[in-house]
PDB file of N, CA, C and O and ligand atoms in Angstrom:
ATOM      1  N   MET A   1       0.739  -1.019   0.022  1.00 87.00           N
ATOM      2  CA  MET A   1      -0.146   0.067  -0.123  1.00 87.00           C
ATOM      3  C   MET A   1       0.646   1.343  -0.082  1.00 87.00           C
ATOM      4  O   MET A   1       1.993   1.456   0.603  1.00 87.00           O
ATOM      5  N   LYS A   2       0.789   2.360  -0.812  1.00 94.00           N
ATOM      6  CA  LYS A   2       1.457   3.495  -0.787  1.00 94.00           C
ATOM      7  C   LYS A   2       0.751   4.600  -0.015  1.00 94.00           C
ATOM      8  O   LYS A   2      -0.167   4.337   0.475  1.00 94.00           O
ATOM      9  N   THR A   3       1.597   5.322   0.385  1.00 97.00           N
ATOM     10  CA  THR A   3       1.195   6.490   1.039  1.00 97.00           C
ATOM     11  C   THR A   3       1.931   7.628   0.651  1.00 97.00           C
ATOM     12  O   THR A   3       2.606   7.684  -0.424  1.00 97.00           O
ATOM     13  N   LYS A   4       1.063   8.637   1.089  1.00 97.00           N
ATOM     14  CA  LYS A   4       1.597  10.178   0.629  1.00 97.00           C
ATOM     15  C   LYS A   4       1.642  11.209   2.009  1.00 97.00           C
ATOM     16  O   LYS A   4       0.522  10.931   2.570  1.00 97.00           O
ATOM     17  N   PRO A   5       2.736  11.755   1.959  1.00 97.00           N
ATOM     18  CA  PRO A   5       2.574  12.867   2.611  1.00 97.00           C
ATOM     19  C   PRO A   5       1.479  13.910   2.981  1.00 97.00           C
ATOM     20  O   PRO A   5       1.556  14.417   1.618  1.00 97.00           O
ATOM     21  N   CYS A   6       0.886  14.214   3.853  1.00 98.00           N
ATOM     22  CA  CYS A   6      -0.044  15.290   4.003  1.00 98.00           C
ATOM     23  C   CYS A   6       0.721  16.488   3.553  1.00 98.00           C
ATOM     24  O   CYS A   6       1.891  16.959   4.311  1.00 98.00           O
ATOM     25  N   ASP A   7       0.332  17.600   2.611  1.00 98.00           N
ATOM     26  CA  ASP A   7       1.195  18.863   2.554  1.00 98.00           C
ATOM     27  C   ASP A   7       0.810  19.993   4.082  1.00 98.00           C
ATOM     28  O   ASP A   7       1.197  20.598   4.145  1.00 98.00           O
ATOM     29  N   CYS A   8      -0.345  19.177   5.199  1.00 98.00           N
ATOM     30  CA  CYS A   8      -0.209  20.407   5.746  1.00 98.00           C
ATOM     31  C   CYS A   8       0.135  19.916   7.411  1.00 98.00           C
ATOM     32  O   CYS A   8       1.093  20.539   7.588  1.00 98.00           O
ATOM     33  N   CYS A   9       0.562  18.477   7.771  1.00 98.00           N
ATOM     34  CA  CYS A   9       0.738  18.034   8.712  1.00 98.00           C
ATOM     35  C   CYS A   9       2.144  17.547   8.382  1.00 98.00           C
ATOM     36  O   CYS A   9       2.831  16.713   9.533  1.00 98.00           O
ATOM     37  N   GLY A  10       2.521  16.733   7.280  1.00 98.00           N
ATOM     38  CA  GLY A  10       3.360  15.909   7.086  1.00 98.00           C
ATOM     39  C   GLY A  10       3.131  14.463   7.202  1.00 98.00           C
ATOM     40  O   GLY A  10       4.470  13.489   7.052  1.00 98.00           O
ATOM     41  N   GLN A  11       2.054  13.896   7.662  1.00 98.00           N
ATOM     42  CA  GLN A  11       1.730  12.570   7.872  1.00 98.00           C
ATOM     43  C   GLN A  11       1.682  11.618   6.926  1.00 98.00           C
ATOM     44  O   GLN A  11       0.867  11.930   5.885  1.00 98.00           O
ATOM     45  N   ALA A  12       2.175  10.479   6.914  1.00 97.00           N
ATOM     46  CA  ALA A  12       2.193   9.355   5.539  1.00 97.00           C
ATOM     47  C   ALA A  12       0.818   8.979   5.698  1.00 97.00           C
ATOM     48  O   ALA A  12       0.470   8.378   6.746  1.00 97.00           O
ATOM     49  N   VAL A  13      -0.191   9.259   4.829  1.00 97.00           N
ATOM     50  CA  VAL A  13      -1.279   8.506   4.751  1.00 97.00           C
ATOM     51  C   VAL A  13      -1.830   7.998   3.709  1.00 97.00           C
ATOM     52  O   VAL A  13      -1.253   8.104   2.546  1.00 97.00           O
ATOM     53  N   THR A  14      -2.885   6.977   3.531  1.00 97.00           N
ATOM     54  CA  THR A  14      -3.042   5.759   2.494  1.00 97.00           C
ATOM     55  C   THR A  14      -4.495   6.497   1.680  1.00 97.00           C
ATOM     56  O   THR A  14      -4.827   6.026   0.508  1.00 97.00           O
ATOM     57  N   VAL A  15      -4.912   7.552   2.481  1.00 97.00           N
ATOM     58  CA  VAL A  15      -5.859   8.288   1.425  1.00 97.00           C
ATOM     59  C   VAL A  15      -5.964  10.061   1.738  1.00 97.00           C
ATOM     60  O   VAL A  15      -5.640  10.368   2.853  1.00 97.00           O
ATOM     61  N   ALA A  16      -5.601  10.664   0.665  1.00 98.00           N
ATOM     62  CA  ALA A  16      -5.510  12.010   0.838  1.00 98.00           C
ATOM     63  C   ALA A  16      -6.602  12.738  -0.116  1.00 98.00           C
ATOM     64  O   ALA A  16      -7.095  12.234  -1.342  1.00 98.00           O
ATOM     65  N   TYR A  17      -6.760  13.867   0.038  1.00 98.00           N
ATOM     66  CA  TYR A  17      -7.892  14.840  -0.831  1.00 98.00           C
ATOM     67  C   TYR A  17      -6.867  15.857  -1.645  1.00 98.00           C
ATOM     68  O   TYR A  17      -6.107  16.853  -0.814  1.00 98.00           O
ATOM     69  N   ARG A  18      -7.059  15.978  -2.671  1.00 98.00           N
ATOM     70  CA  ARG A  18      -6.303  16.780  -3.464  1.00 98.00           C
ATOM     71  C   ARG A  18      -7.182  18.292  -3.589  1.00 98.00           C
ATOM     72  O   ARG A  18      -8.392  18.036  -3.751  1.00 98.00           O
ATOM     73  N   PHE A  19      -6.450  19.282  -3.422  1.00 98.00           N
ATOM     74  CA  PHE A  19      -7.397  20.451  -3.621  1.00 98.00           C
ATOM     75  C   PHE A  19      -6.394  21.387  -3.867  1.00 98.00           C
ATOM     76  O   PHE A  19      -5.078  21.591  -3.921  1.00 98.00           O
ATOM     77  N   GLN A  20      -6.736  22.722  -4.470  1.00 98.00           N
ATOM     78  CA  GLN A  20      -6.110  23.910  -5.008  1.00 98.00           C
ATOM     79  C   GLN A  20      -6.390  24.938  -3.902  1.00 98.00           C
ATOM     80  O   GLN A  20      -7.911  25.043  -3.364  1.00 98.00           O
ATOM     81  N   ILE A  21      -5.859  26.000  -3.521  1.00 98.00           N
ATOM     82  CA  ILE A  21      -6.359  27.101  -2.725  1.00 98.00           C
ATOM     83  C   ILE A  21      -6.069  28.237  -3.850  1.00 98.00           C
ATOM     84  O   ILE A  21      -5.162  28.754  -4.502  1.00 98.00           O
ATOM     85  N   ALA A  22      -7.138  28.876  -4.371  1.00 97.00           N
ATOM     86  CA  ALA A  22      -7.317  29.890  -5.660  1.00 97.00           C
ATOM     87  C   ALA A  22      -6.761  31.118  -5.034  1.00 97.00           C
ATOM     88  O   ALA A  22      -6.866  31.461  -3.830  1.00 97.00           O
ATOM     89  N   PRO A  23      -5.867  31.869  -5.640  1.00 97.00           N
ATOM     90  CA  PRO A  23      -5.544  31.592  -7.241  1.00 97.00           C
ATOM     91  C   PRO A  23      -4.374  30.917  -7.592  1.00 97.00           C
ATOM     92  O   PRO A  23      -3.943  30.587  -8.848  1.00 97.00           O
ATOM     93  N   SER A  24      -3.626  29.981  -6.448  1.00 96.00           N
ATOM     94  CA  SER A  24      -2.646  29.105  -6.886  1.00 96.00           C
ATOM     95  C   SER A  24      -3.346  27.855  -7.663  1.00 96.00           C
ATOM     96  O   SER A  24      -4.486  27.709  -7.372  1.00 96.00           O
ATOM     97  N   LYS A  25      -2.676  27.351  -8.991  1.00 96.00           N
ATOM     98  CA  LYS A  25      -2.603  26.255  -9.456  1.00 96.00           C
ATOM     99  C   LYS A  25      -2.032  24.962  -8.951  1.00 96.00           C
ATOM    100  O   LYS A  25      -2.154  24.001 -10.014  1.00 96.00           O
ATOM    101  N   THR A  26      -1.405  25.000  -7.934  1.00 97.00           N
ATOM    102  CA  THR A  26      -0.707  24.191  -7.425  1.00 97.00           C
ATOM    103  C   THR A  26      -1.578  23.253  -6.698  1.00 97.00           C
ATOM    104  O   THR A  26      -2.053  23.768  -5.866  1.00 97.00           O
ATOM    105  N   TRP A  27      -1.564  21.880  -6.870  1.00 97.00           N
ATOM    106  CA  TRP A  27      -2.249  20.852  -6.622  1.00 97.00           C
ATOM    107  C   TRP A  27      -1.882  20.589  -5.136  1.00 97.00           C
ATOM    108  O   TRP A  27      -0.464  20.381  -5.036  1.00 97.00           O
ATOM    109  N   ARG A  28      -2.531  20.423  -3.958  1.00 98.00           N
ATOM    110  CA  ARG A  28      -1.835  20.085  -2.445  1.00 98.00           C
ATOM    111  C   ARG A  28      -2.735  18.867  -2.261  1.00 98.00           C
ATOM    112  O   ARG A  28      -3.831  18.767  -2.564  1.00 98.00           O
ATOM    113  N   PHE A  29      -1.927  18.301  -1.078  1.00 98.00           N
ATOM    114  CA  PHE A  29      -2.995  16.907  -0.489  1.00 98.00           C
ATOM    115  C   PHE A  29      -3.365  16.971   0.665  1.00 98.00           C
ATOM    116  O   PHE A  29      -2.132  17.893   1.568  1.00 98.00           O
ATOM    117  N   ALA A  30      -4.526  17.059   1.554  1.00 98.00           N
ATOM    118  CA  ALA A  30      -4.442  16.823   2.608  1.00 98.00           C
ATOM    119  C   ALA A  30      -5.055  15.626   3.177  1.00 98.00           C
ATOM    120  O   ALA A  30      -5.717  14.885   2.363  1.00 98.00           O
ATOM    121  N   CYS A  31      -4.646  15.130   4.328  1.00 98.00           N
ATOM    122  CA  CYS A  31      -4.961  14.074   4.974  1.00 98.00           C
ATOM    123  C   CYS A  31      -6.914  14.187   5.745  1.00 98.00           C
ATOM    124  O   CYS A  31      -6.974  15.478   5.627  1.00 98.00           O
ATOM    125  N   PRO A  32      -7.194  12.929   5.934  1.00 98.00           N
ATOM    126  CA  PRO A  32      -8.808  13.781   6.496  1.00 98.00           C
ATOM    127  C   PRO A  32      -8.839  14.358   7.895  1.00 98.00           C
ATOM    128  O   PRO A  32     -10.054  15.463   7.638  1.00 98.00           O
ATOM    129  N   ALA A  33      -7.499  14.381   8.504  1.00 98.00           N
ATOM    130  CA  ALA A  33      -7.525  15.256   9.693  1.00 98.00           C
ATOM    131  C   ALA A  33      -7.488  16.803   9.163  1.00 98.00           C
ATOM    132  O   ALA A  33      -8.148  17.554  10.102  1.00 98.00           O
ATOM    133  N   CYS A  34      -6.736  17.088   8.268  1.00 98.00           N
ATOM    134  CA  CYS A  34      -6.620  18.471   7.990  1.00 98.00           C
ATOM    135  C   CYS A  34      -7.717  18.670   6.864  1.00 98.00           C
ATOM    136  O   CYS A  34      -7.578  19.905   6.904  1.00 98.00           O
ATOM    137  N   LEU A  35      -8.134  18.248   6.253  1.00 98.00           N
ATOM    138  CA  LEU A  35      -9.156  18.744   5.027  1.00 98.00           C
ATOM    139  C   LEU A  35      -9.988  19.753   5.707  1.00 98.00           C
ATOM    140  O   LEU A  35     -10.372  20.550   5.023  1.00 98.00           O
ATOM    141  N   PRO A  36     -10.835  19.515   6.558  1.00 98.00           N
ATOM    142  CA  PRO A  36     -11.776  20.510   7.236  1.00 98.00           C
ATOM    143  C   PRO A  36     -11.218  21.874   7.395  1.00 98.00           C
ATOM    144  O   PRO A  36     -11.896  22.815   7.047  1.00 98.00           O
ATOM    145  N   ALA A  37      -9.947  21.950   7.763  1.00 98.00           N
ATOM    146  CA  ALA A  37      -9.184  23.559   7.846  1.00 98.00           C
ATOM    147  C   ALA A  37      -8.968  23.855   6.566  1.00 98.00           C
ATOM    148  O   ALA A  37      -9.123  25.037   6.581  1.00 98.00           O
ATOM    149  N   GLU A  38      -8.772  23.248   5.497  1.00 98.00           N
ATOM    150  CA  GLU A  38      -8.515  23.556   4.281  1.00 98.00           C
ATOM    151  C   GLU A  38      -9.419  24.260   3.663  1.00 98.00           C
ATOM    152  O   GLU A  38      -9.751  24.910   2.728  1.00 98.00           O
ATOM    153  N   GLN A  39     -10.873  23.287   3.826  1.00 98.00           N
ATOM    154  CA  GLN A  39     -12.068  23.506   2.894  1.00 98.00           C
ATOM    155  C   GLN A  39     -12.417  24.927   3.537  1.00 98.00           C
ATOM    156  O   GLN A  39     -13.432  25.422   2.996  1.00 98.00           O
ATOM    157  N   ALA A  40     -12.262  25.164   4.755  1.00 98.00           N
ATOM    158  CA  ALA A  40     -12.901  26.581   5.037  1.00 98.00           C
ATOM    159  C   ALA A  40     -12.255  27.803   4.896  1.00 98.00           C
ATOM    160  O   ALA A  40     -12.699  29.037   4.862  1.00 98.00           O
ATOM    161  N   ARG A  41     -10.988  27.201   3.964  1.00 97.00           N
ATOM    162  CA  ARG A  41     -10.215  28.431   3.698  1.00 97.00           C
ATOM    163  C   ARG A  41     -11.036  29.230   2.024  1.00 97.00           C
ATOM    164  O   ARG A  41     -11.434  28.102   1.459  1.00 97.00           O
ATOM    165  N   PRO A  42     -10.953  30.629   1.915  1.00 97.00           N
ATOM    166  CA  PRO A  42     -11.332  31.058   0.448  1.00 97.00           C
ATOM    167  C   PRO A  42     -10.702  30.411  -0.471  1.00 97.00           C
ATOM    168  O   PRO A  42      -9.335  30.301  -0.582  1.00 97.00           O
ATOM    169  N   GLY A  43     -11.321  30.269  -1.314  1.00 98.00           N
ATOM    170  CA  GLY A  43     -10.369  29.604  -2.694  1.00 98.00           C
ATOM    171  C   GLY A  43     -10.441  28.286  -2.708  1.00 98.00           C
ATOM    172  O   GLY A  43     -10.025  27.832  -3.685  1.00 98.00           O
ATOM    173  N   TYR A  44     -10.856  27.536  -1.720  1.00 98.00           N
ATOM    174  CA  TYR A  44     -10.709  26.231  -1.601  1.00 98.00           C
ATOM    175  C   TYR A  44     -11.281  25.421  -3.054  1.00 98.00           C
ATOM    176  O   TYR A  44     -12.689  25.802  -3.418  1.00 98.00           O
ATOM    177  N   ARG A  45     -10.757  24.556  -3.700  1.00 98.00           N
ATOM    178  CA  ARG A  45     -11.186  23.815  -4.721  1.00 98.00           C
ATOM    179  C   ARG A  45     -10.804  22.536  -4.819  1.00 98.00           C
ATOM    180  O   ARG A  45      -9.334  22.197  -4.447  1.00 98.00           O
ATOM    181  N   TYR A  46     -11.764  21.590  -4.570  1.00 98.00           N
ATOM    182  CA  TYR A  46     -11.580  20.109  -4.647  1.00 98.00           C
ATOM    183  C   TYR A  46     -11.266  19.520  -5.810  1.00 98.00           C
ATOM    184  O   TYR A  46     -11.816  19.691  -6.704  1.00 98.00           O
ATOM    185  N   GLY A  47     -10.191  18.747  -5.874  1.00 97.00           N
ATOM    186  CA  GLY A  47      -9.884  17.885  -7.061  1.00 97.00           C
ATOM    187  C   GLY A  47      -9.582  16.648  -7.357  1.00 97.00           C
ATOM    188  O   GLY A  47      -9.084  15.652  -7.884  1.00 97.00           O
ATOM    189  N   GLY A  48     -10.298  16.037  -6.002  1.00 97.00           N
ATOM    190  CA  GLY A  48     -10.420  14.477  -6.213  1.00 97.00           C
ATOM    191  C   GLY A  48      -9.680  13.891  -4.814  1.00 97.00           C
ATOM    192  O   GLY A  48      -8.834  14.631  -4.364  1.00 97.00           O
ATOM    193  N   THR A  49      -9.760  12.226  -4.999  1.00 97.00           N
ATOM    194  CA  THR A  49      -9.254  11.731  -3.862  1.00 97.00           C
ATOM    195  C   THR A  49      -8.431  10.727  -4.279  1.00 97.00           C
ATOM    196  O   THR A  49      -8.607  10.269  -5.070  1.00 97.00           O
ATOM    197  N   TRP A  50      -7.035  10.898  -3.520  1.00 97.00           N
ATOM    198  CA  TRP A  50      -5.628  10.029  -3.961  1.00 97.00           C
ATOM    199  C   TRP A  50      -6.065   8.785  -2.937  1.00 97.00           C
ATOM    200  O   TRP A  50      -6.294   8.910  -1.657  1.00 97.00           O
ATOM    201  N   LYS A  51      -6.050   7.587  -3.257  1.00 96.00           N
ATOM    202  CA  LYS A  51      -6.138   6.358  -2.328  1.00 96.00           C
ATOM    203  C   LYS A  51      -4.647   5.453  -2.608  1.00 96.00           C
ATOM    204  O   LYS A  51      -4.535   5.344  -3.997  1.00 96.00           O
ATOM    205  N   GLY A  52      -3.797   5.072  -1.885  1.00 95.00           N
ATOM    206  CA  GLY A  52      -2.746   4.596  -1.584  1.00 95.00           C
ATOM    207  C   GLY A  52      -3.273   2.645  -2.153  1.00 95.00           C
ATOM    208  O   GLY A  52      -2.299   2.205  -2.487  1.00 95.00           O
ATOM    209  N   ALA A  53      -4.123   2.775  -1.608  1.00 88.00           N
ATOM    210  CA  ALA A  53      -4.507   0.964  -1.681  1.00 88.00           C
ATOM    211  C   ALA A  53      -4.981   0.602  -3.339  1.00 88.00           C
ATOM    212  O   ALA A  53      -5.776   1.454  -3.874  1.00 88.00           O
ATOM    213  N   ARG A  54      -4.620  -0.516  -3.637  1.00 77.00           N
ATOM    214  CA  ARG A  54      -4.961  -0.704  -4.839  1.00 77.00           C
ATOM    215  C   ARG A  54      -6.120  -1.568  -4.692  1.00 77.00           C
ATOM    216  O   ARG A  54      -6.336  -2.373  -3.960  1.00 77.00           O
ATOM    217  N   HIS A  55      -6.931  -1.521  -5.989  1.00 62.00           N
ATOM    218  CA  HIS A  55      -8.326  -2.394  -5.502  1.00 62.00           C
ATOM    219  C   HIS A  55      -8.041  -3.682  -6.512  1.00 62.00           C
ATOM    220  O   HIS A  55      -7.267  -3.765  -7.706  1.00 62.00           O
TER     221      HIS A  55
HETATM  222 ZN1   ZN B   1      -2.730  16.334   7.706  1.00 51.63          ZN
END
């Protein structure tokens, strides 16, 4: 199973949420614990869910 470091807290997670904060075009990843704080920011844009687990 792959992991990805959360761009907010640095923790390696197996499920991460991709998002942008406008006007930035850079995609960042947030773990489930950090997502609510990012969603509350102005310019938040959801870009999909990354999963490290293979089906
Ligand atoms: Zn995090």
